[in-house]
Every structure is written in C-alpha cells, then in structure tokens.
Coordinates of C-alpha atoms in Angstrom, one line a residue:
M1 CA -12.2 7.8 -18.6
K2 CA -12.1 10.9 -16.5
A3 CA -13.3 13.6 -18.8
V4 CA -16.2 16.0 -19.3
W5 CA -19.3 15.9 -21.4
G6 CA -19.3 16.7 -25.1
A7 CA -21.6 16.4 -28.0
S8 CA -21.8 17.1 -31.7
S9 CA -21.3 20.8 -32.4
R10 CA -24.4 21.2 -34.7
R11 CA -27.2 19.5 -36.4
L12 CA -26.1 17.1 -39.1
P13 CA -26.7 17.6 -42.8
A14 CA -27.3 15.0 -45.5
L15 CA -27.3 11.7 -43.7
K16 CA -26.0 8.5 -45.1
V17 CA -27.8 5.7 -43.3
L18 CA -25.9 2.5 -43.0
S19 CA -27.6 -0.7 -44.2
T20 CA -29.1 -2.8 -41.4
T21 CA -28.6 -6.0 -43.2
R22 CA -26.6 -8.5 -41.2
T23 CA -23.0 -8.7 -42.5
G24 CA -22.2 -12.0 -41.0
W25 CA -19.5 -10.5 -38.7
I26 CA -19.0 -12.4 -35.4
C27 CA -16.4 -12.2 -32.7
Q28 CA -13.6 -14.6 -33.1
S29 CA -14.3 -16.5 -29.9
C30 CA -18.0 -17.0 -30.9
R31 CA -17.2 -18.4 -34.4
G32 CA -18.3 -22.0 -34.5
N33 CA -20.6 -21.4 -31.5
R34 CA -23.1 -18.9 -32.7
A35 CA -25.8 -20.3 -30.4
G36 CA -23.7 -19.3 -27.5
R37 CA -24.3 -15.6 -28.0
K38 CA -27.4 -14.6 -26.0
L39 CA -28.2 -11.1 -24.9
F40 CA -30.4 -9.9 -22.1
S41 CA -33.6 -8.6 -23.8
S42 CA -36.1 -6.1 -22.7
S43 CA -38.7 -8.5 -23.9
S44 CA -37.8 -11.1 -21.2
S45 CA -40.7 -12.4 -19.1
S46 CA -41.3 -10.6 -15.8
S47 CA -41.0 -13.9 -14.0
A48 CA -37.6 -14.6 -15.5
L49 CA -36.4 -11.1 -14.5
Q50 CA -37.7 -11.6 -11.0
D51 CA -35.8 -14.9 -10.7
L52 CA -32.7 -12.9 -11.8
E53 CA -33.3 -10.3 -9.2
D54 CA -33.5 -13.0 -6.5
K55 CA -30.1 -14.5 -7.4
K56 CA -28.1 -11.6 -8.8
P57 CA -24.8 -10.6 -7.1
F58 CA -24.3 -7.0 -6.2
F59 CA -22.2 -5.4 -8.9
V60 CA -20.4 -2.1 -8.4
T61 CA -18.0 -0.4 -10.8
T62 CA -15.4 2.4 -10.7
P63 CA -14.6 4.5 -13.8
I64 CA -11.8 3.0 -15.7
F65 CA -8.9 5.4 -15.5
Y66 CA -6.9 7.0 -18.3
V67 CA -3.3 5.8 -18.4
N68 CA -1.8 8.9 -20.0
A69 CA -0.3 9.8 -16.5
S70 CA 0.0 8.4 -13.0
P71 CA -2.9 8.1 -10.6
H72 CA -3.8 10.8 -8.1
V73 CA -5.9 10.8 -4.9
G74 CA -9.1 11.4 -6.9
H75 CA -8.7 8.0 -8.5
L76 CA -8.1 6.5 -5.1
Y77 CA -11.3 8.0 -3.8
S78 CA -13.4 6.5 -6.6
M79 CA -11.9 3.1 -5.8
L80 CA -12.6 3.5 -2.1
V81 CA -16.3 4.5 -2.6
A82 CA -16.9 1.4 -4.7
D83 CA -14.9 -0.8 -2.2
V84 CA -17.0 0.4 0.7
L85 CA -20.2 -0.4 -1.1
K86 CA -19.0 -3.9 -2.0
R87 CA -17.7 -4.7 1.5
W88 CA -21.1 -3.5 3.0
E89 CA -22.9 -6.0 0.8
V90 CA -20.6 -8.8 1.8
L91 CA -21.0 -7.8 5.4
N92 CA -24.8 -8.3 4.8
G93 CA -24.2 -11.8 3.4
R94 CA -24.6 -11.0 -0.3
E95 CA -22.3 -12.0 -3.0
A96 CA -20.7 -8.9 -4.4
I97 CA -18.5 -8.0 -7.4
L98 CA -16.3 -5.0 -7.9
S99 CA -14.8 -4.0 -11.2
T100 CA -12.1 -1.4 -11.9
G101 CA -9.5 -1.0 -14.5
T102 CA -7.8 1.3 -17.1
D103 CA -9.0 3.1 -20.2
E104 CA -6.1 2.7 -22.7
H105 CA -7.2 4.0 -26.1
G106 CA -7.8 7.5 -27.5
M107 CA -6.0 10.6 -28.7
K108 CA -4.8 11.5 -25.2
V109 CA -3.0 8.2 -24.7
Q110 CA -1.7 8.3 -28.3
R111 CA -0.1 11.7 -27.8
A112 CA 1.3 10.9 -24.4
A113 CA 3.1 7.9 -26.0
E114 CA 4.4 10.1 -28.8
L115 CA 5.7 12.7 -26.3
Q116 CA 7.6 9.9 -24.4
D117 CA 8.7 8.3 -27.6
V118 CA 7.4 4.9 -26.6
P119 CA 4.8 2.6 -28.3
P120 CA 1.3 3.2 -26.9
K121 CA 1.0 -0.4 -25.7
S122 CA 4.2 0.0 -23.7
L123 CA 2.9 3.1 -22.0
C124 CA -0.4 1.4 -21.3
D125 CA 1.3 -1.7 -19.8
T126 CA 3.4 0.4 -17.4
N127 CA 0.7 2.8 -16.3
S128 CA -2.0 0.2 -16.0
E129 CA 0.1 -1.7 -13.6
T130 CA 0.5 1.4 -11.5
F131 CA -3.2 1.7 -11.1
R132 CA -3.4 -2.0 -10.2
D133 CA -0.7 -1.4 -7.6
L134 CA -2.7 1.4 -6.1
A135 CA -5.8 -0.8 -5.8
R136 CA -3.8 -3.4 -4.0
K137 CA -2.0 -1.0 -1.7
A138 CA -5.3 0.7 -0.7
N139 CA -6.8 -2.7 0.1
I140 CA -9.4 -2.5 -2.7
S141 CA -11.2 -5.8 -2.9
Y142 CA -11.7 -5.8 -6.6
D143 CA -12.7 -8.9 -8.5
H144 CA -12.0 -7.6 -12.1
F145 CA -9.3 -5.3 -13.3
I146 CA -10.2 -4.7 -17.0
R147 CA -8.0 -3.1 -19.6
T148 CA -9.6 -1.8 -22.8
T149 CA -6.6 -3.3 -24.7
D150 CA -7.7 -6.8 -23.5
F151 CA -8.7 -9.1 -26.4
E152 CA -12.0 -10.0 -24.8
H153 CA -12.9 -6.3 -24.5
R154 CA -12.1 -5.7 -28.2
E155 CA -14.5 -8.5 -29.1
A156 CA -17.2 -7.0 -26.9
V157 CA -16.8 -3.6 -28.5
E158 CA -16.9 -4.9 -32.0
F159 CA -20.0 -7.0 -31.3
F160 CA -21.7 -4.0 -29.6
W161 CA -21.0 -1.8 -32.6
E162 CA -22.4 -4.4 -35.0
R163 CA -25.6 -4.7 -33.0
L164 CA -26.0 -0.9 -33.1
R165 CA -25.4 -0.8 -36.8
E166 CA -27.9 -3.6 -37.5
S167 CA -30.5 -1.7 -35.3
G168 CA -30.2 1.3 -37.6
Y169 CA -28.8 3.7 -35.1
I170 CA -25.5 4.4 -36.8
Y171 CA -25.1 6.6 -39.9
E172 CA -22.1 8.2 -41.6
T173 CA -21.8 11.9 -42.4
K174 CA -19.3 14.8 -42.3
H175 CA -18.7 16.3 -38.9
E176 CA -17.0 19.5 -38.0
G177 CA -16.6 21.0 -34.5
W178 CA -14.4 21.7 -31.5
Y179 CA -12.6 18.7 -30.2
C180 CA -10.8 18.5 -26.9
V181 CA -8.1 16.0 -26.6
S182 CA -7.7 16.3 -22.8
D183 CA -11.4 15.6 -22.4
E184 CA -11.7 13.2 -25.3
T185 CA -14.9 14.9 -26.5
Y186 CA -16.5 17.3 -29.0
Y187 CA -18.0 20.5 -27.7
P188 CA -20.7 22.6 -29.3
D189 CA -20.0 26.3 -30.1
S190 CA -22.0 27.3 -27.0
M191 CA -19.6 25.5 -24.7
V192 CA -16.4 27.0 -26.2
E193 CA -14.8 30.4 -25.4
K194 CA -11.6 32.3 -26.1
R195 CA -9.1 32.4 -23.2
V196 CA -5.6 33.8 -22.6
S197 CA -2.8 31.6 -21.2
P198 CA -1.5 33.1 -18.0
V199 CA 1.9 31.6 -18.8
T200 CA 2.4 32.5 -22.5
G201 CA 0.0 35.3 -22.8
K202 CA -1.3 33.7 -26.0
G203 CA -5.0 33.3 -26.8
F204 CA -6.6 29.9 -27.3
M205 CA -10.0 28.3 -27.6
A206 CA -11.1 26.4 -24.6
S207 CA -14.0 24.4 -23.1
V208 CA -16.2 26.5 -20.8
E209 CA -16.6 23.5 -18.5
S210 CA -13.1 22.1 -18.1
G211 CA -10.9 25.1 -19.3
N212 CA -8.9 22.7 -21.5
A213 CA -7.9 23.7 -25.1
V214 CA -10.0 22.7 -28.0
E215 CA -9.1 22.4 -31.7
W216 CA -11.3 22.7 -34.7
T217 CA -11.7 19.5 -36.7
E218 CA -13.5 18.6 -39.9
E219 CA -13.8 15.0 -40.8
R220 CA -16.1 12.3 -42.1
N221 CA -17.2 9.8 -39.4
Y222 CA -20.0 7.7 -37.9
H223 CA -22.7 9.0 -35.7
F224 CA -25.1 7.5 -33.2
R225 CA -28.7 8.7 -33.3
L226 CA -28.7 9.9 -29.7
T227 CA -31.6 12.3 -30.3
A228 CA -33.8 9.3 -31.1
F229 CA -33.7 8.5 -27.4
R230 CA -34.7 11.9 -26.0
E231 CA -38.2 10.9 -24.9
Q232 CA -37.1 7.4 -23.6
L233 CA -34.4 9.0 -21.5
L234 CA -36.8 11.6 -20.1
Q235 CA -39.4 8.9 -19.3
F236 CA -36.8 6.8 -17.6
Y237 CA -35.6 9.8 -15.5
S238 CA -39.2 10.4 -14.5
E239 CA -39.8 6.8 -13.5
T240 CA -36.5 6.5 -11.6
P241 CA -36.2 9.7 -9.6
R242 CA -33.4 8.3 -7.4
W243 CA -31.3 6.9 -10.2
I244 CA -28.5 9.5 -9.8
V245 CA -27.1 10.3 -6.3
P246 CA -26.8 13.0 -5.2
E247 CA -30.2 14.3 -6.5
H248 CA -29.0 17.7 -7.6
R249 CA -26.8 16.1 -10.3
F250 CA -29.8 14.4 -11.7
A251 CA -31.1 17.8 -12.7
E252 CA -28.0 18.4 -14.8
A253 CA -28.5 15.3 -16.9
R254 CA -32.2 16.0 -17.4
N255 CA -31.6 19.6 -18.4
W256 CA -29.0 18.5 -21.0
V257 CA -31.4 16.0 -22.6
E258 CA -34.2 18.6 -22.7
H259 CA -32.1 21.4 -24.1
N260 CA -28.8 20.3 -25.6
L261 CA -29.2 16.8 -26.9
E262 CA -27.6 16.1 -30.3
D263 CA -26.5 13.1 -32.2
L264 CA -23.1 11.8 -31.2
S265 CA -20.0 11.4 -33.2
I266 CA -18.7 7.9 -32.4
S267 CA -15.6 7.4 -34.6
R268 CA -12.5 9.3 -35.7
P269 CA -10.5 8.8 -38.9
A270 CA -7.7 6.3 -38.3
S271 CA -5.4 8.8 -40.1
R272 CA -5.8 11.0 -37.0
L273 CA -6.5 8.4 -34.3
D274 CA -4.6 5.2 -34.9
W275 CA -4.6 4.0 -31.2
G276 CA -7.9 2.4 -30.7
I277 CA -10.4 -0.3 -32.0
R278 CA -11.2 -0.1 -35.7
V279 CA -14.8 0.1 -36.8
P280 CA -15.8 -3.4 -37.9
G281 CA -15.8 -3.5 -41.7
D282 CA -14.2 0.0 -42.1
P283 CA -10.5 0.1 -41.0
S284 CA -10.3 3.7 -42.0
Q285 CA -12.3 4.7 -38.8
T286 CA -11.4 4.2 -35.1
I287 CA -14.2 3.8 -32.6
Y288 CA -14.7 6.8 -30.3
V289 CA -12.9 6.2 -27.0
W290 CA -16.0 6.7 -24.9
I291 CA -18.0 4.1 -26.7
D292 CA -15.1 1.7 -26.2
A293 CA -14.7 2.7 -22.6
L294 CA -18.4 2.4 -21.5
I295 CA -18.7 -1.1 -22.8
N296 CA -16.1 -2.3 -20.3
Y297 CA -18.9 -2.5 -17.7
I298 CA -20.6 -5.3 -19.7
T299 CA -17.4 -6.9 -20.9
V300 CA -16.5 -8.0 -17.4
T301 CA -19.9 -9.7 -17.0
G302 CA -19.1 -11.9 -20.0
Y303 CA -20.7 -9.9 -22.8
P304 CA -21.3 -10.9 -25.6
R305 CA -21.3 -14.6 -24.5
W306 CA -23.9 -14.4 -21.7
Q307 CA -25.2 -17.9 -20.9
P308 CA -27.8 -18.9 -18.3
G309 CA -26.3 -20.2 -15.1
E310 CA -22.8 -18.8 -15.6
R311 CA -21.4 -16.9 -12.7
N312 CA -21.3 -13.5 -14.3
T313 CA -24.4 -13.9 -16.4
D314 CA -26.5 -12.4 -13.6
A315 CA -24.1 -9.6 -12.6
W316 CA -25.6 -7.2 -15.1
P317 CA -27.1 -4.7 -14.7
A318 CA -24.7 -2.9 -12.4
D319 CA -26.2 -2.0 -9.1
V320 CA -24.0 1.1 -8.8
H321 CA -21.7 2.9 -11.2
V322 CA -19.3 5.1 -9.2
V323 CA -18.2 8.1 -11.3
G324 CA -16.8 11.6 -10.8
K325 CA -19.2 14.5 -11.5
D326 CA -17.2 15.4 -14.6
I327 CA -18.2 12.2 -16.4
L328 CA -21.8 12.2 -15.2
R329 CA -23.3 12.9 -18.7
F330 CA -21.3 10.1 -20.3
H331 CA -22.8 7.6 -17.9
C332 CA -26.2 9.1 -17.5
I333 CA -27.0 10.1 -21.1
Y334 CA -24.7 8.3 -23.6
W335 CA -24.6 5.0 -21.7
P336 CA -28.3 4.5 -21.1
A337 CA -29.2 5.5 -24.6
L338 CA -26.7 3.0 -26.0
L339 CA -28.1 0.3 -23.8
M340 CA -31.7 1.2 -24.8
A341 CA -30.7 0.9 -28.5
L342 CA -29.9 -2.8 -27.9
G343 CA -32.6 -3.5 -25.5
L344 CA -30.2 -4.2 -22.6
P345 CA -31.0 -3.5 -19.0
L346 CA -29.8 -0.1 -17.6
P347 CA -27.6 0.2 -14.5
R348 CA -29.7 0.6 -11.4
R349 CA -28.0 3.7 -9.9
V350 CA -25.2 6.1 -10.6
L351 CA -23.2 7.6 -7.7
S352 CA -21.6 10.8 -8.9
H353 CA -19.1 12.2 -6.4
G354 CA -17.3 15.6 -6.3
H355 CA -13.7 16.4 -6.8
W356 CA -10.7 16.6 -4.5
Q357 CA -9.1 20.1 -4.7
M358 CA -5.8 21.7 -3.7
S359 CA -6.2 25.4 -2.8
G360 CA -9.7 25.5 -4.3
Q361 CA -8.7 24.0 -7.7
K362 CA -9.6 20.5 -8.9
M363 CA -6.7 18.1 -8.8
S364 CA -5.6 17.5 -12.3
K365 CA -2.7 15.7 -14.0
S366 CA -2.5 18.5 -16.6
T367 CA -2.1 21.2 -13.9
G368 CA 0.2 19.2 -11.7
N369 CA -1.6 20.0 -8.4
V370 CA -2.1 16.4 -7.5
V371 CA -1.5 14.3 -4.3
N372 CA 0.5 11.2 -5.0
P373 CA -1.7 8.5 -3.4
F374 CA 1.2 6.1 -2.9
F375 CA 3.1 8.7 -0.8
A376 CA -0.1 9.5 1.2
L377 CA -0.8 5.9 2.0
D378 CA 2.8 5.3 3.1
R379 CA 2.8 8.5 5.2
W380 CA -0.5 8.2 7.0
G381 CA -1.4 4.5 6.7
V382 CA -4.0 2.8 4.5
D383 CA -6.9 2.9 6.9
T384 CA -6.2 6.5 8.0
M385 CA -6.4 7.6 4.4
R386 CA -9.5 5.5 3.8
Y387 CA -11.1 7.1 6.8
F388 CA -10.1 10.6 5.9
L389 CA -11.2 10.4 2.3
I390 CA -14.5 8.6 3.0
R391 CA -15.6 10.9 5.8
S392 CA -14.8 14.2 3.9
S393 CA -18.3 14.5 2.3
V394 CA -17.1 14.6 -1.3
I395 CA -20.2 12.8 -2.5
R396 CA -22.2 16.0 -2.6
E397 CA -19.5 18.7 -2.8
D398 CA -15.9 19.2 -3.7
A399 CA -13.4 19.1 -0.8
N400 CA -9.9 20.3 -0.1
Y401 CA -7.1 17.8 0.6
N402 CA -5.3 19.1 3.7
N403 CA -2.6 17.3 5.8
D404 CA -3.7 19.3 8.9
L405 CA -7.2 17.9 8.5
I406 CA -5.9 14.4 8.3
V407 CA -3.9 14.9 11.6
E408 CA -7.0 16.5 13.3
K409 CA -9.3 13.6 12.3
Y410 CA -6.8 11.0 13.3
K411 CA -6.2 12.5 16.8
K412 CA -9.8 13.6 17.7
Q413 CA -11.7 10.8 16.1
L414 CA -9.6 7.7 15.5
Q415 CA -7.2 8.0 18.5
S416 CA -9.7 9.5 21.0
D417 CA -13.1 8.1 20.1
L418 CA -12.0 4.7 19.0
G419 CA -8.4 3.9 20.2
N420 CA -8.6 5.4 23.7
L421 CA -12.1 4.1 24.3
L422 CA -11.0 0.6 23.4
N423 CA -8.0 0.9 25.8
R424 CA -10.3 2.2 28.6
L425 CA -12.5 -0.9 28.2
T426 CA -9.9 -3.6 27.7
R427 CA -6.7 -2.6 29.6
P428 CA -7.7 -1.9 33.2
K429 CA -7.0 -4.6 35.7
Q430 CA -10.0 -3.6 37.9
W431 CA -12.4 -5.6 35.6
S432 CA -12.5 -8.3 32.9
V433 CA -14.4 -7.8 29.7
R434 CA -14.9 -11.6 29.5
G435 CA -16.2 -11.7 33.0
A436 CA -18.7 -9.0 32.3
V437 CA -19.9 -10.8 29.1
E438 CA -20.3 -14.0 31.1
A439 CA -22.3 -12.2 33.8
M440 CA -24.5 -10.2 31.4
A441 CA -24.9 -11.8 28.0
P442 CA -26.8 -15.0 29.0
T443 CA -29.5 -13.1 30.8
K444 CA -30.2 -10.4 28.1
S445 CA -31.8 -8.5 30.9
E446 CA -32.9 -4.9 30.8
P447 CA -30.2 -2.5 32.2
T448 CA -30.7 -1.5 35.9
L449 CA -28.4 1.6 35.9
P450 CA -30.1 4.7 34.6
R451 CA -27.1 5.7 32.5
V452 CA -26.9 2.4 30.7
Q453 CA -30.5 2.3 29.5
P454 CA -30.1 5.1 26.8
Q455 CA -26.8 3.6 25.7
R456 CA -28.5 0.3 25.0
R457 CA -31.2 2.0 23.1
L458 CA -28.6 3.7 20.9
A459 CA -26.9 0.4 20.4
E460 CA -30.2 -1.2 19.3
A461 CA -30.7 1.6 16.7
I462 CA -27.3 2.1 15.2
T463 CA -27.2 -0.7 12.7
G464 CA -30.5 0.3 11.2
R465 CA -29.3 3.9 11.0
V466 CA -26.2 3.0 9.2
A467 CA -28.1 0.6 6.9
D468 CA -30.5 3.4 6.0
R469 CA -27.5 5.6 5.0
M470 CA -25.9 2.9 2.9
S471 CA -29.1 2.1 1.1
T472 CA -29.2 5.7 -0.2
L473 CA -25.4 5.5 -1.1
N474 CA -24.6 8.1 1.5
I475 CA -21.4 6.3 2.7
D476 CA -19.9 9.4 4.3
K477 CA -23.1 9.9 6.4
A478 CA -23.0 6.2 7.3
L479 CA -19.5 6.6 8.7
D480 CA -20.7 9.8 10.5
E481 CA -23.4 7.7 12.2
I482 CA -20.8 5.1 13.4
M483 CA -18.3 7.7 14.6
E484 CA -20.9 9.8 16.4
F485 CA -22.0 6.7 18.1
A486 CA -18.4 6.1 19.2
G487 CA -18.3 9.6 20.6
E488 CA -21.5 9.0 22.5
T489 CA -20.1 5.7 23.9
N490 CA -17.0 7.6 25.1
A491 CA -19.4 10.0 26.9
F492 CA -21.4 7.1 28.3
L493 CA -18.3 5.5 29.8
Q494 CA -17.1 8.7 31.3
D495 CA -20.5 9.4 32.9
A496 CA -21.0 5.8 34.1
A497 CA -17.5 5.8 35.7
P498 CA -16.9 2.0 36.1
W499 CA -13.7 2.8 38.0
T500 CA -15.8 4.4 40.8
A501 CA -18.0 1.3 41.0
A502 CA -14.9 -0.8 41.1
K503 CA -13.5 1.2 44.0
N504 CA -16.8 0.6 45.8
N505 CA -16.6 -3.1 45.0
D506 CA -19.9 -2.9 43.2
V507 CA -19.3 -5.8 40.9
A508 CA -22.8 -5.9 39.4
A509 CA -22.5 -2.2 38.3
V510 CA -19.0 -2.8 36.9
N511 CA -20.2 -5.8 34.9
E512 CA -23.2 -3.9 33.5
I513 CA -21.2 -0.8 32.5
I514 CA -18.3 -2.8 31.0
F515 CA -20.5 -5.2 29.2
H516 CA -22.6 -2.6 27.5
G517 CA -19.5 -0.5 26.7
A518 CA -17.7 -3.5 25.2
D519 CA -20.8 -4.8 23.4
T520 CA -21.2 -1.3 21.9
M521 CA -17.5 -1.4 20.7
R522 CA -18.1 -4.8 19.2
I523 CA -21.0 -3.5 17.1
I524 CA -18.9 -0.5 16.1
G525 CA -16.1 -2.7 15.0
I526 CA -18.4 -4.8 12.9
L527 CA -19.9 -1.8 11.2
L528 CA -16.5 -0.2 10.5
Q529 CA -15.3 -3.2 8.5
P530 CA -16.3 -1.8 5.1
F531 CA -14.6 1.5 5.8
I532 CA -11.3 0.7 7.6
P533 CA -11.1 -3.1 7.3
E534 CA -7.6 -3.7 8.8
K535 CA -8.2 -1.5 11.9
A536 CA -11.7 -2.9 12.4
A537 CA -10.3 -6.4 12.3
D538 CA -7.7 -5.4 14.9
L539 CA -10.4 -3.8 17.1
L540 CA -12.5 -7.0 17.0
D541 CA -9.4 -9.1 17.7
R542 CA -8.7 -7.1 20.8
L543 CA -12.3 -7.6 21.9
G544 CA -12.0 -11.3 21.3
V545 CA -14.7 -11.4 18.6
S546 CA -14.6 -14.7 16.7
P547 CA -14.0 -14.2 12.9
G548 CA -17.2 -16.1 12.3
R549 CA -19.2 -13.6 14.3
R550 CA -18.4 -10.4 12.5
T551 CA -21.3 -10.2 10.0
I552 CA -24.3 -7.9 10.2
E553 CA -26.6 -10.2 12.1
Y554 CA -24.2 -9.9 15.0
A555 CA -24.3 -6.1 15.0
M556 CA -26.9 -6.0 17.7
P557 CA -26.8 -5.9 21.5
Y558 CA -26.5 -9.3 23.1
A559 CA -25.9 -11.0 19.7
D560 CA -22.6 -12.5 20.8
D561 CA -22.0 -14.2 24.2
D562 CA -18.6 -15.6 23.3
F563 CA -16.4 -12.5 23.1
G564 CA -14.2 -10.8 25.7
T565 CA -10.9 -12.7 25.6
S566 CA -8.5 -10.9 23.4
L567 CA -7.2 -12.8 20.4
V568 CA -4.0 -10.7 20.3
P569 CA -1.7 -9.1 22.9
L570 CA -3.3 -5.8 24.1
G571 CA 0.1 -4.2 24.9
E572 CA 0.8 -1.2 27.1
G573 CA 1.3 2.4 26.4
A574 CA 0.3 4.6 23.4
S575 CA 2.6 2.9 20.9
S576 CA 0.7 -0.4 21.1
S577 CA -2.7 1.2 20.9
L578 CA -5.1 0.7 18.0
F579 CA -4.2 4.1 16.7
P580 CA -0.7 4.9 18.0
P581 CA 0.8 8.4 17.8
L582 CA 1.7 9.6 14.3
P583 CA 5.4 9.6 13.6
V584 CA 5.1 12.7 11.5
E585 CA 2.4 15.3 11.7
D586 CA 3.3 18.0 9.2

C-alpha cells in the first residue's frame, strides 16, 4: 500500500449513474442474520458517542505493505512508530490495539507473480509471512495481522462497495489516462512528464512525483464521486487543524482538494487486472486496489458485523493511522471521503512520516537501494535498531540511513548515558542502592544537598514533558526528552561525586545522591519501555524494580520504596553491561 497519490486524468463525460435500488446482496457470513449488520452512523446520539469515547480502546494502524517484494527498513520504521504509540498507551493503563498486515491485490502483485512464474496467491503467502516475521523479530506488539486476501476482508470490501453504490456515489463511464503500475494509481496530465532512462537512453513517460513509468490506458470502469465531498473535506480540515501530523503535510492535502480534486476511478477491467476482488454484480470489473486496501482498517474492527458490546466494536475510529508521506493523500482525501459517503466516523489523526534514504535517495524496492531489516536487526540488535530509527527525526523530514551514525548513537547515548550511568550507580561496593532507598524513600524529604535539588525538580517534570510530546505524536522528541534527561543525570552524578562523600564517610550525603540518581534511572527505565522494551526491562531488573511497578503512575520521584535489590546478576566488566561493546562497528 506504499504508493503515491493519483486521480482521474480529466473531467468525465456522459455519466451513467448506477441504480440505488437495493439488490439484495449480502455478505455470506451475514446471510441468515441480517439483523446483525449494524454500522456506526453519523446520526448516533451524542450521549451514545460519549459513552463510546469513555470505553474505547486506543487503536493504531500501520499501512498494509505490498507483497511484490521483500520488506525494507522503511517498512520496519512504520511498524516501530505504531508500536511505540501502542506501548505508550498500555504504559498509561489504557487498552490498546495495533493492526498491521499486507496488501496483496493489484497489478503490481499480479505482474510480480507473472515474472516469477508463480500463482499470485503463492507469492502473497510467501511474502506476507516475511512481513509477519519482521514484525515478530522487531518486537512489534501487533494484535492483528490482516491480509487483503483474507475471506473476512473480501466480505467487508464487497459490503462497503454495495453501500457506496446504494448511496448513489458510484457511476460507470469511460476512463482514459496515465496509469502507473508501480504506484497503483492514475495520474492527471499535469503530473506526467517525459524522461530519459539513464540505463537504456530511451525516453518514457513518468510520474512527476515518483519518477515511475506510466502507461496510457483507455477503459470503461466505475468511478466514485469524490468531487461531491470537496466542501465537506475542507470543512473537516478547518475544524480539525491538528488532524495530520506534522502540520506542514496538512497543507498538501488541503491544497490538493482545493485545486486538483477529481472523481476517482475505482475499478479496472478484469481482462487487465485479474488479481483482485470483483465488483459485486459485475465480474467483468475488479475493485481498485486502494479501495480494497483502505477498508482493511475497518475489517479488523469487525466491519460489517459491528455489534454493541463486542470487543472490537468500539475500536473504530482509529486513533492514529501511521503512514508514509507518499501515501498521505490516499489516507487524508480518499479515505475520509469514502467514510463520509457511508456516514462512518473518520480516523482521529494521521501521522505521516518521512522516508529513509541511502545517499540522498528514497529507499525503494524498484531501485534496489534498500537496507535489509533482518540483517540490520541481527547485526545491531533489536533495541539498538529501534532506538536509532525512532530517534532519527524522520517524522518531519527524510533521513539518511548510515551505519556510522548507528555506532555513534550506540556509544555516546546508549553505552555512555544509560549503560555506564547504570553501572556507576549499581556496581560500586562503597554504597548500596537498596540501602539508599530504605534511608530516603520513606521520608520523601526535600533534598539537603544543593546539587540534588535541581535534579529532583527535573525528575518531577520529565514524565509530563514526555507525555506532552507523545500527545502530539512527536515520538522522536519524546525520546529526545528522555535521553537528554539521562545525560543531565550523568552530569548530576559526576558533579555530586558520591565517591568523595563515601571516602569522607558521609553516609547521609551518599544515600541522598545515590537515591536520587537511582530513582531518576528508575523513572527513565519506565519511560523507555515503549521505545526499547527489552533493554528497558533489563535496566529495571538491574535496579530491582518489581514488574508490577513499571507503569506510568510510578514514573515520579519517591513513587517506589521497594526497589534497589537487583533481580538479575549485575556482572562485572563491559561485556556484562546493559549495552556491551559492539562486536562489529563497520
């Protein structure tokens, strides 16, 4: 589902409007239980909707990924962003659901299967499992892994199509324009240009946005009245100014609706595209892959069989769709318009991140400049890769993948600011962390040492600062806050010099310094759990933090008086540290 925006290439002539009379079509699972099909309606009472708000789980989604080739690090990044958002909600005590999966229909997949001389479903089965393996390997806490070839999804798409048709928003007409197989979309004439292949020297027509080749097609198919929703979309944008993160990408969607909106071709002749879901009642047409793909987000919530009280009934609307910037318009124009057409609630926010690049170019399976995420995870470790990718500020801008940067961040930030700090607190024989906790935690007294007072103030504020960043979906900035606080804690320990107080037998000073240093590390460990869950758990184990005291309410000074006795051996030397030396650095 990673592609770029497209639209019909021109205004449509002589429209043939489909009848809106109910045909009697019903999904197979619903036959014999017609009363079971209940949709969320925009006419629901405000009190009922408020009740839904109070009980609703947090629901976050990744894009579903095309299976025409193997995953790259960009796919991993989308998964990680969604995973951090889910884990943060769980840390805060809220039920949370994460959905990911694979997009398995369309011309791109059909041609990939033809080139490999395998049935499309076989290709999908193999490559879908590879994406699932990646999610497992990267410790992605997904609840649903949807495949668009799933039977339940086919039913949801067919039902959705019928409701659109009955609402009068689908018509049939002749369509001609530039179609890009790589991007699975039509482009208008204004977004196509002639280019010359640097390899063959031959000219070809290409998309201005993606650079991928386009081909002229003329065919009869079905269209969605996207233009009927121009004013509704603009009003929605105006009323929800923070719907798209980051803000500058919101302007792109608004500008497109204001100046480039056209009705959308939503089917292809089955004679050209055989691999997909057929249009209900017209097997000569295959439903456009993006209509098929977008509906996955409601399929996993039980659509079209929503029932009051069922677990996933209240999951929709999605709290956050995580998408790459290249598919922003599909999610922020097509998708809300389709939902508006059926009176269904819109997703609450869309987080659109940038791309990972190699040598200044977007990673792409078609160009081959990709980083194999499995190799990277094996080489650097799961949490090291999670840390590097999340902290690299790809939310707002594109970023370069660079092994040297991974090594630098590992040494300066993970090894020094976290690993070495933890060792300095827990390994020395001159003091006991548990002894310091027993001496200080019960009193909850104000610090007496001048250097400790500002450290405690920082500890009191850090959880709120991180929460503010997370509430605006700035997960990289949230991680920045935590790691900057870790650096400040390192500086605190160096300045407070508990080893000097220990030499002078000043037990009270040692206990005060060590307690506040360890208490700070405890808070840091709790806050790091959504980002680097395995290493954060190890850190908290070494501090002796009970598994039942690792939620957000404990991420405050003096919140835990029971920690300090390590739950695991602390070891000696660098090799047994939280972040040991890297075996390979280049």
